[in-house]
Coordinates of N, CA and C in Angstrom, one line a residue:
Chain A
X20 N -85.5 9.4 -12.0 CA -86.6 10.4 -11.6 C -87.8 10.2 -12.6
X21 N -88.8 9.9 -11.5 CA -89.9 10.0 -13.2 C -90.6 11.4 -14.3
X22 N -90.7 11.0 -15.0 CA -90.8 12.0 -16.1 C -92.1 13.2 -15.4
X23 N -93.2 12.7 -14.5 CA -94.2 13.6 -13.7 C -94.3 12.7 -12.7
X24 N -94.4 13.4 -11.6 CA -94.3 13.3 -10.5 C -95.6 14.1 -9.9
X25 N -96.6 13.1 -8.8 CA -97.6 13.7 -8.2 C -98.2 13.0 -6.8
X26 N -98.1 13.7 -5.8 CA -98.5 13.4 -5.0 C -99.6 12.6 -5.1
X27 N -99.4 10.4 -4.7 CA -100.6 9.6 -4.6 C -101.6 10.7 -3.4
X28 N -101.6 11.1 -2.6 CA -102.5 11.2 -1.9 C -102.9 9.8 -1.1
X29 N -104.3 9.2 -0.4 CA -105.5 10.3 -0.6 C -105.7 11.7 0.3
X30 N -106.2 12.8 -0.5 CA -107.0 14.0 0.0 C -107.9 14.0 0.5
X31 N -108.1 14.1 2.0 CA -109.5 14.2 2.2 C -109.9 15.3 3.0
X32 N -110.8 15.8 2.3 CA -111.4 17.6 2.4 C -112.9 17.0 3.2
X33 N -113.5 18.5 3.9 CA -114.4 18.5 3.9 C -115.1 19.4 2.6
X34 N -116.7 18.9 2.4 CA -117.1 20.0 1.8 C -117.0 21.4 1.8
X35 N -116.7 22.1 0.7 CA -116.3 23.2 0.5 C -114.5 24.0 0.8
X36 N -114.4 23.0 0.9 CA -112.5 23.4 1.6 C -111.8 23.4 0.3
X37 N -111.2 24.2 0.3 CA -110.5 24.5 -0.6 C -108.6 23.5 -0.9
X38 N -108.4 22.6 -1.9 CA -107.5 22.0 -2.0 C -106.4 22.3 -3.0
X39 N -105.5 22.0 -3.2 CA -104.3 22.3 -4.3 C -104.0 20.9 -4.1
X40 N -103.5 21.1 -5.4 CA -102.3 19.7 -5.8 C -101.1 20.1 -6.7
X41 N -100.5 19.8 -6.6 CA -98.8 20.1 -7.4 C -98.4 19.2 -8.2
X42 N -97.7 18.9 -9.1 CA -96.9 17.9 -10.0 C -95.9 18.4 -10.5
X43 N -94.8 17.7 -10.6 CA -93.7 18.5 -11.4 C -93.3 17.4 -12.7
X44 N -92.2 17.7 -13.5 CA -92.2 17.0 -14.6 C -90.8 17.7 -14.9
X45 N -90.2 16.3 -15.8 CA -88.5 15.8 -15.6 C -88.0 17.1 -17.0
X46 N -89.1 17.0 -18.0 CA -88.3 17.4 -19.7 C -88.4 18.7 -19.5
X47 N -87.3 19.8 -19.8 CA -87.9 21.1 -19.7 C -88.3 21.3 -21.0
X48 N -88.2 20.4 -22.4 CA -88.6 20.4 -23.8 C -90.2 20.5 -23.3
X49 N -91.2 19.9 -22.4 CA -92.3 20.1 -22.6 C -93.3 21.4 -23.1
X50 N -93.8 21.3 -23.7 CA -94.8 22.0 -24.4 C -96.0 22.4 -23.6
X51 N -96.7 21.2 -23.3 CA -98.1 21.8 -23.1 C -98.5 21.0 -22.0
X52 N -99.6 21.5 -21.3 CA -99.8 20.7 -20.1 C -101.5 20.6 -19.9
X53 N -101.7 19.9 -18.9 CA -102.9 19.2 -18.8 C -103.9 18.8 -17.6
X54 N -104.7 19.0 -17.4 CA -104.8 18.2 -15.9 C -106.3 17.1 -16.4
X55 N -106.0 16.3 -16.0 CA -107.1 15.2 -16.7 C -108.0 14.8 -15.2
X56 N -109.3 14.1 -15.0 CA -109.9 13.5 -14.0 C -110.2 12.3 -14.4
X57 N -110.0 11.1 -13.5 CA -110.2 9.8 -13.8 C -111.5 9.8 -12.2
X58 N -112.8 9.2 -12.5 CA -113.6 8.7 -11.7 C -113.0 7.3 -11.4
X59 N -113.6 6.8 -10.5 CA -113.7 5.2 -10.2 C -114.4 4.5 -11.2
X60 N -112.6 3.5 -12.0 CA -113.2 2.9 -12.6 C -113.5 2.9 -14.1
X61 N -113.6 4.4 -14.3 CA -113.9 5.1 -15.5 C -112.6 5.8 -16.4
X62 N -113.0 5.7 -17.5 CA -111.9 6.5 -18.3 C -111.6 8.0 -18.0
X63 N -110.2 8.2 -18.3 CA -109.4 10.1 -17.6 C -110.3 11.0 -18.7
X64 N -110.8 11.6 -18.6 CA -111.6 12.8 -19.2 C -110.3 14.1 -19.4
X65 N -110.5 15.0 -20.0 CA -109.4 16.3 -19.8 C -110.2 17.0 -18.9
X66 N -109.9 17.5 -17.8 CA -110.4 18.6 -17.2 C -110.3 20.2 -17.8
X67 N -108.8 20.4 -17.9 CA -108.9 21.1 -18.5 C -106.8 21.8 -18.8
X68 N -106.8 22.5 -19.7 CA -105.7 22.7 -19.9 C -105.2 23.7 -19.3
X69 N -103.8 23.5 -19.1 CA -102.9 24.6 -18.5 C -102.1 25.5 -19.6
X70 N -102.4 27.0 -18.9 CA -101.1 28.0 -19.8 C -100.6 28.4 -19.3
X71 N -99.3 29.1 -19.9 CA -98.2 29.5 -19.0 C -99.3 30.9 -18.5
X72 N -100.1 31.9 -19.1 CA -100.5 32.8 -18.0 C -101.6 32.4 -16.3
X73 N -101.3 31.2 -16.6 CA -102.5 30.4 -15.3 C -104.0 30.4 -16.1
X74 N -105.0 29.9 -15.9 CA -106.1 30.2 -16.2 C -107.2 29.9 -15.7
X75 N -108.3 29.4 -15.3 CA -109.6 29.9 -14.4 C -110.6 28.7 -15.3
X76 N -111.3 28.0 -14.8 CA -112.3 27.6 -15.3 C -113.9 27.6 -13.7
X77 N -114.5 28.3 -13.6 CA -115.3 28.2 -12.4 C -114.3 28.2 -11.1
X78 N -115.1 26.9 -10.4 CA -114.3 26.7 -9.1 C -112.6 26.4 -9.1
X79 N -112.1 25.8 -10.3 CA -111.0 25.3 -11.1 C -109.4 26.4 -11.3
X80 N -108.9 26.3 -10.8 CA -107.7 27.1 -11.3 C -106.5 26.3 -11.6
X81 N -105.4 26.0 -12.8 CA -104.5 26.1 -12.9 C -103.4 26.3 -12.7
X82 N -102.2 26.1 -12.7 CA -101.1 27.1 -12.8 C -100.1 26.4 -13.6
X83 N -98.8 27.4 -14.2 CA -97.6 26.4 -14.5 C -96.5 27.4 -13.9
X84 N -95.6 26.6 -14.1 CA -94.4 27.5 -13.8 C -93.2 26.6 -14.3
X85 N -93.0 27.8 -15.3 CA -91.6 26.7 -16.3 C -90.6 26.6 -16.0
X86 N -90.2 28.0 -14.8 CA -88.7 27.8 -14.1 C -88.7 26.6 -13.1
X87 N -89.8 26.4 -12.5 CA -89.1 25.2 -11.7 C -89.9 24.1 -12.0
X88 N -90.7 23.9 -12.9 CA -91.2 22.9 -13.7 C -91.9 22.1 -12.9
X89 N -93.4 23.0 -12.6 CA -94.2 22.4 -12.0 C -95.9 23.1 -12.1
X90 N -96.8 22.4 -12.3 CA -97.9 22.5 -12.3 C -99.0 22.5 -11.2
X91 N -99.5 23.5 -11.0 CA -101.0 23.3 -9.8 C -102.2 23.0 -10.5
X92 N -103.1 22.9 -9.7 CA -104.4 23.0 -9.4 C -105.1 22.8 -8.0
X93 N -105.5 24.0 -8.3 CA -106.3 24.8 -7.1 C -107.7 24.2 -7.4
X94 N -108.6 23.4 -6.6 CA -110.1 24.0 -6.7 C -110.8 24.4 -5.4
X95 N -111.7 25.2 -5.1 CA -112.2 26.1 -4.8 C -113.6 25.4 -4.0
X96 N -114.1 25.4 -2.9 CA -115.3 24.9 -2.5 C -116.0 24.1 -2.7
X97 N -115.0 22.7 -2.4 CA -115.1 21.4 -2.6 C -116.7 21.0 -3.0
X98 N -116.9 20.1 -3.9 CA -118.2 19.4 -3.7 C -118.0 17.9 -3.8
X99 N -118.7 17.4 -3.4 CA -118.4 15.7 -3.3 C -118.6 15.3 -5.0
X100 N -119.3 16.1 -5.8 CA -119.3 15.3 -7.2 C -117.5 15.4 -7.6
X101 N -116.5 16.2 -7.1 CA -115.0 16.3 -7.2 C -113.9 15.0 -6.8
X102 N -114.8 14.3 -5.9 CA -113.7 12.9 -5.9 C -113.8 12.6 -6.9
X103 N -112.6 12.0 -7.0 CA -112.1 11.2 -8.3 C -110.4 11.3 -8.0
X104 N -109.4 10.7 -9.0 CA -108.6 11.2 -9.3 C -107.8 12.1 -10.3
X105 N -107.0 13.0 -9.6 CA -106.8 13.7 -11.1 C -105.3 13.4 -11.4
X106 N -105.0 13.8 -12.8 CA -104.0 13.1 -13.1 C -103.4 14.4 -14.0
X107 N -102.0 14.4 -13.6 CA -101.0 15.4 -14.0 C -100.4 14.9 -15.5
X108 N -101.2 15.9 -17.0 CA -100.6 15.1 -18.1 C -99.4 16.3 -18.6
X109 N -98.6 16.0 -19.1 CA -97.4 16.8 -19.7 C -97.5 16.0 -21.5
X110 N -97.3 16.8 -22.8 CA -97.1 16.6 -23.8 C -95.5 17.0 -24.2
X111 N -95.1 16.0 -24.3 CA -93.2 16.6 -24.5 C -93.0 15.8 -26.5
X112 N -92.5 17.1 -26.9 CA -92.0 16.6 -28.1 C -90.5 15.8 -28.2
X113 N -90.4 14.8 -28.4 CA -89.3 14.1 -28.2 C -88.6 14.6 -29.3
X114 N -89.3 14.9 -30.1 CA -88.3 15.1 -31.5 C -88.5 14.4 -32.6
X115 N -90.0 13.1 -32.8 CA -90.0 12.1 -33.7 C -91.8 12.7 -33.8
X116 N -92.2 11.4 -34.4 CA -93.7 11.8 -35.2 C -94.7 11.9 -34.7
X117 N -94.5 11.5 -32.9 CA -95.3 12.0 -32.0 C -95.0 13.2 -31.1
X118 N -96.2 13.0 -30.6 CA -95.8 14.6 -29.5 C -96.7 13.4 -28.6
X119 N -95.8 12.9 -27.4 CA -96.7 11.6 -26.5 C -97.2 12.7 -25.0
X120 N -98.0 11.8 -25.0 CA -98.9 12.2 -23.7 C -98.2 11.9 -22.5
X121 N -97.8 12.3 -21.2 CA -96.9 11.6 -20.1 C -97.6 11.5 -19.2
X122 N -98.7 10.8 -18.6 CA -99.4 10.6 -17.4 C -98.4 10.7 -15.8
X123 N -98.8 11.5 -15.1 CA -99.1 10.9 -13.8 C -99.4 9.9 -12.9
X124 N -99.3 9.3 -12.2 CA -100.4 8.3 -11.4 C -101.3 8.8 -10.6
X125 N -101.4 10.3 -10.3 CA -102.6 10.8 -10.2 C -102.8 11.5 -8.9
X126 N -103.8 11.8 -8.0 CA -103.3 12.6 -7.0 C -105.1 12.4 -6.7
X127 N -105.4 11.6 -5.8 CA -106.7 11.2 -5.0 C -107.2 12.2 -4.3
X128 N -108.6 12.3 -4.3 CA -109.0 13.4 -4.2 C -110.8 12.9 -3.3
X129 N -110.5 12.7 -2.4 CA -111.8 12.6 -1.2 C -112.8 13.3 -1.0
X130 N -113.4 14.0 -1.6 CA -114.3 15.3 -1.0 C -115.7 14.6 0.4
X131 N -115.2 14.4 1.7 CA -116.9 14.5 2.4 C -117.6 14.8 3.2
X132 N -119.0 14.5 3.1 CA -120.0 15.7 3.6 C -120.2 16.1 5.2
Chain B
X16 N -123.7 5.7 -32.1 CA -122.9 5.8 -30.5 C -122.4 7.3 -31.1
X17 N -121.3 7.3 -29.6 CA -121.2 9.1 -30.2 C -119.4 8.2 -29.4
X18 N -118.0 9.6 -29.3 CA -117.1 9.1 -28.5 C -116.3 7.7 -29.0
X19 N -115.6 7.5 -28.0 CA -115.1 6.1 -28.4 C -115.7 5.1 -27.4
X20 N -115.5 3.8 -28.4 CA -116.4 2.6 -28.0 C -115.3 1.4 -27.7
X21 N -115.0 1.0 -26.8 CA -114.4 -0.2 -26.4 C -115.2 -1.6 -26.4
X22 N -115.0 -2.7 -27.1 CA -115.4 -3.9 -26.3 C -114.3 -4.8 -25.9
X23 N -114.3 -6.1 -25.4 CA -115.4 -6.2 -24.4 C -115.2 -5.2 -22.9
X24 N -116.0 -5.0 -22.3 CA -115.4 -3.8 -20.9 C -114.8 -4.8 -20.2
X25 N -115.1 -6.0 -20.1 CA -114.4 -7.1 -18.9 C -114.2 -8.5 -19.9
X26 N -112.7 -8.5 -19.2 CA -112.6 -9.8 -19.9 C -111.4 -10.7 -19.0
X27 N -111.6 -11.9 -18.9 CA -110.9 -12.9 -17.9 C -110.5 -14.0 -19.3
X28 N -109.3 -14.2 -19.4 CA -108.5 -15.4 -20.0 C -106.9 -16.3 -19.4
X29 N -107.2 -17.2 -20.0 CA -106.2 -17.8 -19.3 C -104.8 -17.4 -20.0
X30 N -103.6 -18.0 -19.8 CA -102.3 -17.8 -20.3 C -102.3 -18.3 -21.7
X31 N -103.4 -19.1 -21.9 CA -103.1 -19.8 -23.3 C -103.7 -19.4 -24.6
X32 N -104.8 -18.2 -24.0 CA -106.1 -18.3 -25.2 C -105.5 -17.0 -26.0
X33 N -106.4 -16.9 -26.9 CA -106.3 -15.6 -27.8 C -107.1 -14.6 -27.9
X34 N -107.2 -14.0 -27.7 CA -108.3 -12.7 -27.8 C -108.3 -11.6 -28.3
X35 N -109.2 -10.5 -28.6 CA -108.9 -9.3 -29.1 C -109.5 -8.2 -28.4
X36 N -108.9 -7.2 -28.4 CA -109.7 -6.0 -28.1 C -110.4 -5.2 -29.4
X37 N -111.3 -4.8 -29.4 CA -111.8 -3.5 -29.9 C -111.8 -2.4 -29.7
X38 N -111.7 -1.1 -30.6 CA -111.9 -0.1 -30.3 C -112.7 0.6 -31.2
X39 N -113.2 1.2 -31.0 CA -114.1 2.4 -32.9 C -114.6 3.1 -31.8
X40 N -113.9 4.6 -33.0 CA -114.1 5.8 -32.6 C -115.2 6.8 -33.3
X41 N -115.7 7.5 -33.1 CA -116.8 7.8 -34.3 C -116.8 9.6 -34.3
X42 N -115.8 10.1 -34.1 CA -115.3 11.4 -33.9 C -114.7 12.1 -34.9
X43 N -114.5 11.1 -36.6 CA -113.7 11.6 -37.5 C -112.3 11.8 -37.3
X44 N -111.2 10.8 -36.2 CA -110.0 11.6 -35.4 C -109.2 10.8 -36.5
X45 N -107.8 11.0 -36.5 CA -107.3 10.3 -37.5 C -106.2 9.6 -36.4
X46 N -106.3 9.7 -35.8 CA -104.9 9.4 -34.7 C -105.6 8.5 -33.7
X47 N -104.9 7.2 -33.3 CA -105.4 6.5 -32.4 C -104.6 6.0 -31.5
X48 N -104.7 5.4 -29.9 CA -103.7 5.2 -28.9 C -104.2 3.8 -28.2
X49 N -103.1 2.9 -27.9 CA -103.6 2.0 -27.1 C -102.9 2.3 -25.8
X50 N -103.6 2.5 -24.5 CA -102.5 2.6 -23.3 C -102.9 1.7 -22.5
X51 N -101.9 1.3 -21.4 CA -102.4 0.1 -20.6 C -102.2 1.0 -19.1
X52 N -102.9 0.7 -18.1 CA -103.1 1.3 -17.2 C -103.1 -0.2 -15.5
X53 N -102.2 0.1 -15.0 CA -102.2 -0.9 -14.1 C -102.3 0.0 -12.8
X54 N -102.3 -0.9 -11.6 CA -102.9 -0.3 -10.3 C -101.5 0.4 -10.1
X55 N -101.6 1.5 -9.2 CA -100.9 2.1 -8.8 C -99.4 2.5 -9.5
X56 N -99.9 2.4 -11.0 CA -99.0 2.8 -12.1 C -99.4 4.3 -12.8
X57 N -98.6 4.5 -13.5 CA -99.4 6.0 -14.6 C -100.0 5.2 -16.0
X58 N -100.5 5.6 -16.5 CA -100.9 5.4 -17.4 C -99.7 5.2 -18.7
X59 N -100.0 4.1 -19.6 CA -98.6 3.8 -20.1 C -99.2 3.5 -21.4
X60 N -98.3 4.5 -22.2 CA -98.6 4.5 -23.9 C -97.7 3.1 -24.2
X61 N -98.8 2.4 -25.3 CA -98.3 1.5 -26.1 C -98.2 1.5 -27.3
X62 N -99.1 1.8 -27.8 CA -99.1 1.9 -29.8 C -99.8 3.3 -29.6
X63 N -99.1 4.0 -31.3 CA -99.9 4.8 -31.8 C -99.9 4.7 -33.2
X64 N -101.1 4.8 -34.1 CA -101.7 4.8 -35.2 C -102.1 6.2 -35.4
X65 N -101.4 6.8 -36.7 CA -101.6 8.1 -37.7 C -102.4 7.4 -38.9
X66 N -103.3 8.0 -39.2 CA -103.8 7.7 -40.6 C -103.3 6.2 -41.1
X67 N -103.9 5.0 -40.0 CA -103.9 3.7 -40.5 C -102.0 3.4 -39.8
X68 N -101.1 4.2 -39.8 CA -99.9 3.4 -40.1 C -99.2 3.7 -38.7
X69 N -98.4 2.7 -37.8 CA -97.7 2.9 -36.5 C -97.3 3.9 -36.8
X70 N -97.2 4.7 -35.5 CA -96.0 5.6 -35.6 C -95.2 5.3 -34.3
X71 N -96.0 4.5 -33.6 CA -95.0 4.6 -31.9 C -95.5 3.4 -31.7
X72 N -94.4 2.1 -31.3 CA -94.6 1.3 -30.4 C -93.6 1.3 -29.1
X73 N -94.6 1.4 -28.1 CA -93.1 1.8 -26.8 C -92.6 0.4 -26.6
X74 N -92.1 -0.1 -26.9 CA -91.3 -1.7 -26.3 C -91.9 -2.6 -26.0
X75 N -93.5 -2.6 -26.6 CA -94.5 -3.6 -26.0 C -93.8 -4.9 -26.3
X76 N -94.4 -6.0 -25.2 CA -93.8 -7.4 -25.5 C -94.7 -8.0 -27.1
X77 N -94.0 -9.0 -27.9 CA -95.0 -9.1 -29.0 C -96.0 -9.8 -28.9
X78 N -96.3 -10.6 -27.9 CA -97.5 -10.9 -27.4 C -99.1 -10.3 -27.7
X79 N -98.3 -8.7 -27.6 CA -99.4 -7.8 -27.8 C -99.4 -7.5 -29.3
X80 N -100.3 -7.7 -29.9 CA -100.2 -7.4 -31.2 C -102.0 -6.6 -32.1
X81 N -101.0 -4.8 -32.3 CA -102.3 -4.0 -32.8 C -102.4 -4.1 -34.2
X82 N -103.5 -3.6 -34.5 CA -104.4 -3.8 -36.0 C -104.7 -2.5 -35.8
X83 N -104.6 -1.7 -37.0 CA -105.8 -0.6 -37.8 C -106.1 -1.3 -39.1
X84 N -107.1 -1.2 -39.1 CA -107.7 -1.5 -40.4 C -108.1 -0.1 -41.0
X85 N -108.4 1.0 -40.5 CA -109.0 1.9 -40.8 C -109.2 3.1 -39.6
X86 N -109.3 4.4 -39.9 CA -108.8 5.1 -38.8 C -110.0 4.9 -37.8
X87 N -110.9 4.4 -37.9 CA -112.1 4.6 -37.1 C -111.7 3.6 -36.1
X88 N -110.8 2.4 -36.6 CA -110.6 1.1 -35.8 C -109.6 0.7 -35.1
X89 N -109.6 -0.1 -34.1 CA -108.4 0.2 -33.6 C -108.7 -1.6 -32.8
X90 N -107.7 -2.6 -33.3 CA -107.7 -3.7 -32.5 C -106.2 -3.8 -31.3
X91 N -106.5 -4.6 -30.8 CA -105.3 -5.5 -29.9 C -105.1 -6.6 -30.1
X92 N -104.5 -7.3 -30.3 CA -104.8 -8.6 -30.4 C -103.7 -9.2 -29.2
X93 N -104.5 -10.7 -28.7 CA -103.6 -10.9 -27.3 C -103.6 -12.4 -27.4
X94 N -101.9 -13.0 -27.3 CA -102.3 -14.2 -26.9 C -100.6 -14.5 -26.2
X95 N -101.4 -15.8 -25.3 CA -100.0 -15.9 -24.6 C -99.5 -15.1 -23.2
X96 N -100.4 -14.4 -22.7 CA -100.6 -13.1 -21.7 C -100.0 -13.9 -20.9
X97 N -99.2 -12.7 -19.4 CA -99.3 -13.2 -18.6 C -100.0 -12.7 -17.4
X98 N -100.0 -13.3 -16.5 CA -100.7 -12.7 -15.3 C -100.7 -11.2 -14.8
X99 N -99.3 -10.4 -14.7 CA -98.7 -9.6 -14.9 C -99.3 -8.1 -16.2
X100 N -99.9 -8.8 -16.8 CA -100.6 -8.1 -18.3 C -102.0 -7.9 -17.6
X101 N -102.4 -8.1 -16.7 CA -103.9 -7.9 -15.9 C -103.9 -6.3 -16.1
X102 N -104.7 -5.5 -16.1 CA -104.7 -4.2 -16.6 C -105.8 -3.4 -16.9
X103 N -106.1 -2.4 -16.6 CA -106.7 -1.8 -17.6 C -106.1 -1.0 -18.8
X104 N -107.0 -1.8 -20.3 CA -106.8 -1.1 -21.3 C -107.4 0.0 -22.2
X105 N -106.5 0.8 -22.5 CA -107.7 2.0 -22.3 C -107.1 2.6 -23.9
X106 N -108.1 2.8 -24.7 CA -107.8 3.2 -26.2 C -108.3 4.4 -26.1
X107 N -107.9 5.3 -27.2 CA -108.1 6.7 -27.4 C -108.0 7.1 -28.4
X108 N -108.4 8.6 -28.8 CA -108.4 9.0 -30.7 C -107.9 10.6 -30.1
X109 N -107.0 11.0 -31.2 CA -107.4 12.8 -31.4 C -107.5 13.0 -32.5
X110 N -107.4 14.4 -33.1 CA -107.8 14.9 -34.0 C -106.5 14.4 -35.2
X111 N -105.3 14.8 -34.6 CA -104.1 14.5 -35.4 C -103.0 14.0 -33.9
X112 N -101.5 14.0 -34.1 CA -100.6 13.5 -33.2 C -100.1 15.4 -32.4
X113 N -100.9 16.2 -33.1 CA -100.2 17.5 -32.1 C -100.5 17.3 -30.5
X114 N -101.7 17.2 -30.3 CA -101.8 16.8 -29.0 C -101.3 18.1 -28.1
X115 N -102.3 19.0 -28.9 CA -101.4 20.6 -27.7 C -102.9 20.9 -27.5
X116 N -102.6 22.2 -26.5 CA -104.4 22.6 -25.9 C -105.7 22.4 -27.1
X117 N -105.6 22.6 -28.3 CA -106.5 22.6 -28.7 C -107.1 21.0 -29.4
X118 N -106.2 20.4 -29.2 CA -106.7 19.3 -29.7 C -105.9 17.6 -28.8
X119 N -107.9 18.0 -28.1 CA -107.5 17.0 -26.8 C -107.7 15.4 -27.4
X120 N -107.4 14.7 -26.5 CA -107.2 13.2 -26.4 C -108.8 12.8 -25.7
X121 N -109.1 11.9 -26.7 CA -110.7 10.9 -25.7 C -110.1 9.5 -26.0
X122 N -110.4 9.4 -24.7 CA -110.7 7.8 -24.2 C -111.8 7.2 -24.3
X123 N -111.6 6.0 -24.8 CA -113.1 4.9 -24.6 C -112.8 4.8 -22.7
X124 N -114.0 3.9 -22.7 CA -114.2 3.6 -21.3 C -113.1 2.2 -20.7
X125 N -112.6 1.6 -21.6 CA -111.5 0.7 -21.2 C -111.8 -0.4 -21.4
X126 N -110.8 -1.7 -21.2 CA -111.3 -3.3 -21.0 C -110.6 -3.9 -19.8
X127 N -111.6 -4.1 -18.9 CA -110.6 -4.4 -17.8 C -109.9 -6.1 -18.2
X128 N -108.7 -6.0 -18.2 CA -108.4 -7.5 -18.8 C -107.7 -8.1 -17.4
X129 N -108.3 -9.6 -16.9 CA -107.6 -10.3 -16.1 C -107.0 -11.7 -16.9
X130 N -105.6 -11.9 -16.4 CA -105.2 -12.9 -16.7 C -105.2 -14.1 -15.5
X131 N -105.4 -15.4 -16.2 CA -105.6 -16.2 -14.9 C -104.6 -17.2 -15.1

C-alpha cells in the first residue's frame, strides 16, 4: 500500500464548480499534513496546511480525519488560475532525526472557461 | 536573489560524463533536501542535510553523490547516470528538520536532468 494515496485524476471543472479531492495515508504515527500545488513544470509551493479542526483559507478548504486517515480539499468557484496539480503531503515521525515529508503523486486539476 | 536558487534548470548528459547540481538558498534555513521527482511518480526524498551534516540518505545509488559545504549550499554531484535517473531534481531548505505547520519546506525551481 502506498504510504499516501491520491486520486491521478485529470479533473476537469468548468469555471466556478466547485471540486474536492481526497488522499488517504498508510502511518497512523503521522503528525501533520499538507496540501502543496505544483504548476506545469514548476516547483510544489505549500498551499496550505491542514488541522485536525478543518480550516478555511478564501475559496480553499481543508479537512482531516484521523479515524480513517484521510485528508480533503474542497475548493470553491473554480478559476482557471487553479489548474495545476495538487499534491497530498503527510510529515510522519519515524522515530530518527528527521520528521520526512511523504508526497503524493498528486491529483490534476483542469479548471475551463 | 531571494528563495532557493537551483542551477543548471536543464541539463542533458551522456552515461559517461560528470556533473553537478547546485543549489543556494538565501532564507537563513539550516536544513536542506535533495528530492528527485520522475513522471508519474511522487516526489522522492533523497538526502537531507542539518547544519552541514547528512542526516537521511534514502538508499540513493552511489552514483549520486551530495556536498554541503555550508548550510546555504547544497551540491549533487553525478556521474555514471543512467537513462532511468532522467528526472526532475528538485532541492529545498526549512527552517530546521521539524517540518510541522509552522515551518514549511521551499523548493528551488528544479533541474530538469536528461540522460542520453
Amino acid at each position: 500500500r502506498k504510504e499516501v494515496e491520491q486520486d491521478p485524476g485529470p479533473f476537469n471543472v468548468p469555471e466556478g464548480a466547485t471540486v474536492a479531492f481526497n488522499c488517504t495515508y498508510s502511518n497512523s504515527a503521522s503528525q501533520s499534513f499538507f496540501w502543496y500545488r505544483q504548476d506545469c513544470r514548476k516547483e510544489p509551493k505549500l498551499l496550505m496546511s491542514v488541522y485536525s479542526s478543518g480550516n478555511e483559507d478564501g475559496r480553499f478548504t481543508a479537512q482531516l480525519n484521523r479515524a480513517s486517515q484521510y485528508i480533503s480539499l474542497l475548493i470553491r468557484d473554480s478559476k482557471l488560475s487553479d489548474s495545476a496539480t495538487y499534491l497530498c503531503v503527510v510529515n510522519a515521525d519515524y522515530g530518527g532525526a528527521t520528521n520526512k515529508l511523504i508526497f503524493g503523486t498528486g491529483t490534476l486539476l483542469a479548471v475551463q472557461p | 536573489e531571494t528563495g532557493v536558487t537551483q542551477t543548471p534548470r536543464h541539463l542533458v548528459m551522456g552515461m559517461t560524463n560528470k556533473k553537478s547540481l547546485k543549489c543556494e538558498q538565501h532564507l537563513g534555513h539550516n536544513a536542506m533536501y535533495w528530492y528527485k521527482q520522475s513522471a508519474k511518480k511522487p516526489l522522492e526524498l533523497m538526502f537531507v542535510y542539518n547544519f552541514k551534516e547528512q542526516t537521511e540518505n534514502n538508499s540513493v545509488p552511489s552514483r549520486f553523490s551530495p556536498e554541503c559545504p555550508n548550510s546555504s549550499h547544497l551540491f549533487l554531484h553525478l556521474h555514471t547516470l543512467q537513462p532511468e535517473d532522467s528526472a526532475l531534481y528538485l532541492c529545498a531548505s526549512s527552517q530546521d528538520l521539524r517540518l510541522t505547520a509552522s515551518y514549511e519546506q521551499y523548493f528551488g525551481p528544479g533541474t530538469r536532468l536528461t540522460v542520453t
